[in-house]
């Protein structure tokens, strides 16, 4: 169980770093970071599918 928590934490940190480094507008970055922090699992999934640089947005 602790391993899953660490994996989720690592993925959240990775997502936040990638969000901050993206070329998205500042407001969008803030919203994505908040979503990942407030609702971690759902936020990570949504960010992967719909966030800046996602394959679905290309």
XYZ file of N, CA, C and O in Angstrom:
232
model
N 0.828 -1.197 0.000
C 0.000 0.000 0.000
C 0.868 1.254 0.000
O 0.540 2.223 -0.658
N 1.969 1.227 0.741
C 2.858 2.384 0.775
C 3.513 2.613 -0.575
O 3.765 3.748 -0.953
N 3.767 1.520 -1.303
C 4.385 1.642 -2.622
C 3.468 2.384 -3.587
O 3.924 3.227 -4.370
N 2.170 2.109 -3.516
C 1.215 2.814 -4.377
C 1.160 4.303 -4.035
O 1.043 5.145 -4.923
N 1.237 4.617 -2.771
C 1.248 6.012 -2.340
C 2.480 6.739 -2.837
O 2.406 7.886 -3.297
N 3.634 6.081 -2.762
C 4.870 6.678 -3.257
C 4.831 6.852 -4.774
O 5.299 7.865 -5.297
N 4.255 5.872 -5.458
C 4.125 5.973 -6.905
C 3.219 7.142 -7.285
O 3.531 7.923 -8.185
N 2.118 7.293 -6.582
C 1.198 8.397 -6.846
C 1.870 9.742 -6.564
O 1.709 10.693 -7.317
N 2.651 9.811 -5.488
C 3.372 11.037 -5.161
C 4.392 11.368 -6.246
O 4.499 12.516 -6.682
N 5.124 10.364 -6.696
C 6.119 10.576 -7.753
C 5.450 11.050 -9.037
O 5.957 11.959 -9.714
N 4.315 10.449 -9.391
C 3.600 10.865 -10.596
C 3.059 12.289 -10.461
O 3.087 13.059 -11.423
N 2.588 12.639 -9.282
C 2.077 13.995 -9.063
C 3.211 15.015 -9.186
O 3.038 16.069 -9.812
N 4.359 14.712 -8.626
C 5.506 15.618 -8.727
C 5.931 15.761 -10.184
O 6.188 16.866 -10.663
N 5.984 14.634 -10.899
C 6.338 14.672 -12.323
C 5.341 15.533 -13.095
O 5.735 16.367 -13.918
N 4.055 15.335 -12.840
C 3.028 16.096 -13.551
C 3.159 17.589 -13.259
O 3.064 18.411 -14.180
N 3.394 17.950 -12.025
C 3.520 19.367 -11.661
C 4.724 19.994 -12.350
O 4.640 21.106 -12.880
N 5.830 19.288 -12.374
C 7.023 19.808 -13.059
C 6.740 19.992 -14.550
O 7.089 21.014 -15.143
N 6.092 19.014 -15.163
C 5.778 19.103 -16.590
C 4.780 20.225 -16.868
O 4.892 20.913 -17.880
N 3.834 20.429 -15.974
C 2.864 21.516 -16.134
C 3.575 22.859 -16.078
O 3.348 23.738 -16.913
N 4.452 23.021 -15.107
C 5.162 24.294 -14.938
C 6.058 24.576 -16.140
O 6.186 25.717 -16.574
N 6.657 23.547 -16.712
C 7.554 23.724 -17.849
C 6.819 23.875 -19.183
O 7.434 24.213 -20.186
N 5.529 23.639 -19.197
C 4.774 23.700 -20.453
C 4.633 25.145 -20.927
O 4.890 26.095 -20.189
N 4.192 25.277 -22.166
C 4.013 26.608 -22.746
C 2.599 27.147 -22.539
O 2.230 28.150 -23.139
N 1.834 26.503 -21.682
C 0.460 26.945 -21.419
C 0.471 28.287 -20.677
O 1.480 28.690 -20.101
N -0.661 28.948 -20.716
C -0.789 30.228 -20.007
C -0.714 29.996 -18.502
O -1.025 28.915 -18.012
N -0.346 31.019 -17.773
C -0.159 30.903 -16.324
C -1.435 30.456 -15.624
O -1.389 29.610 -14.732
N -2.567 31.003 -16.009
C -3.833 30.619 -15.379
C -4.129 29.142 -15.562
O -4.577 28.464 -14.635
N -3.873 28.636 -16.757
C -4.100 27.216 -17.030
C -3.155 26.350 -16.200
O -3.552 25.304 -15.677
N -1.914 26.794 -16.079
C -0.942 26.050 -15.267
C -1.407 25.954 -13.816
O -1.350 24.891 -13.207
N -1.862 27.076 -13.284
C -2.319 27.102 -11.891
C -3.497 26.150 -11.702
O -3.543 25.384 -10.732
N -4.432 26.183 -12.623
C -5.598 25.297 -12.514
C -5.197 23.831 -12.587
O -5.704 23.007 -11.817
N -4.291 23.473 -13.484
C -3.852 22.082 -13.596
C -3.120 21.628 -12.332
O -3.343 20.523 -11.843
N -2.244 22.490 -11.806
C -1.521 22.133 -10.586
C -2.495 21.939 -9.428
O -2.387 20.967 -8.671
N -3.459 22.831 -9.292
C -4.458 22.687 -8.231
C -5.258 21.406 -8.386
O -5.522 20.710 -7.399
N -5.632 21.082 -9.611
C -6.389 19.856 -9.853
C -5.573 18.625 -9.461
O -6.083 17.718 -8.800
N -4.304 18.607 -9.833
C -3.438 17.474 -9.493
C -3.246 17.379 -7.980
O -3.186 16.281 -7.423
N -3.168 18.507 -7.298
C -2.960 18.489 -5.850
C -4.237 18.153 -5.069
O -4.184 17.431 -4.076
N -5.369 18.681 -5.513
C -6.610 18.496 -4.762
C -7.234 17.124 -5.004
O -7.736 16.490 -4.076
N -7.218 16.672 -6.250
C -7.811 15.379 -6.607
C -6.723 14.580 -7.336
O -6.753 14.470 -8.557
N -5.774 14.017 -6.597
C -4.565 13.476 -7.222
C -4.791 12.439 -8.324
O -4.304 12.617 -9.431
N -5.509 11.384 -8.072
C -5.635 10.329 -9.066
C -6.413 10.798 -10.293
O -5.964 10.647 -11.433
N -7.557 11.410 -10.074
C -8.367 11.908 -11.185
C -7.643 13.047 -11.903
O -7.646 13.124 -13.133
N -6.989 13.907 -11.126
C -6.238 15.014 -11.712
C -5.117 14.534 -12.611
O -4.889 15.075 -13.694
N -4.410 13.488 -12.190
C -3.327 12.937 -13.012
C -3.865 12.342 -14.308
O -3.285 12.536 -15.383
N -4.963 11.639 -14.214
C -5.550 11.031 -15.408
C -6.021 12.112 -16.376
O -5.746 12.054 -17.580
N -6.726 13.117 -15.853
C -7.203 14.205 -16.708
C -6.041 14.972 -17.330
O -6.079 15.337 -18.511
N -4.997 15.224 -16.548
C -3.834 15.939 -17.072
C -3.175 15.142 -18.192
O -2.822 15.694 -19.232
N -3.058 13.824 -18.002
C -2.434 12.988 -19.025
C -3.251 12.988 -20.316
O -2.691 12.958 -21.411
N -4.576 13.047 -20.182
C -5.434 12.996 -21.364
C -5.694 14.359 -21.991
O -5.793 14.475 -23.213
N -5.830 15.386 -21.166
C -6.287 16.682 -21.668
C -5.344 17.851 -21.411
O -5.606 18.958 -21.880
N -4.298 17.633 -20.653
C -3.409 18.722 -20.265
C -2.537 19.231 -21.392
O -2.564 18.715 -22.511
N -1.741 20.257 -21.098
C -0.846 20.832 -22.101
C 0.106 19.762 -22.632
O 0.733 19.043 -21.872
N 0.184 19.634 -23.936
C 1.085 18.676 -24.556
C 0.554 17.252 -24.625
O 1.269 16.342 -24.995
N -0.704 17.063 -24.267
C -1.261 15.716 -24.293
C -1.486 15.258 -25.729
O -1.700 16.069 -26.619
N -1.448 13.965 -25.968
C -1.637 13.452 -27.326
C -3.021 13.767 -27.909
O -3.162 13.911 -29.110
N -4.032 13.887 -27.074
C -5.384 14.160 -27.572
C -5.559 15.589 -28.067
O -6.458 15.876 -28.843
N -4.692 16.496 -27.621
C -4.817 17.902 -28.024
C -4.060 18.186 -29.325
O -4.138 19.260 -29.850
N -3.296 17.215 -29.832
C -2.511 17.431 -31.056
C -3.313 17.235 -32.273
O -4.221 16.740 -32.553
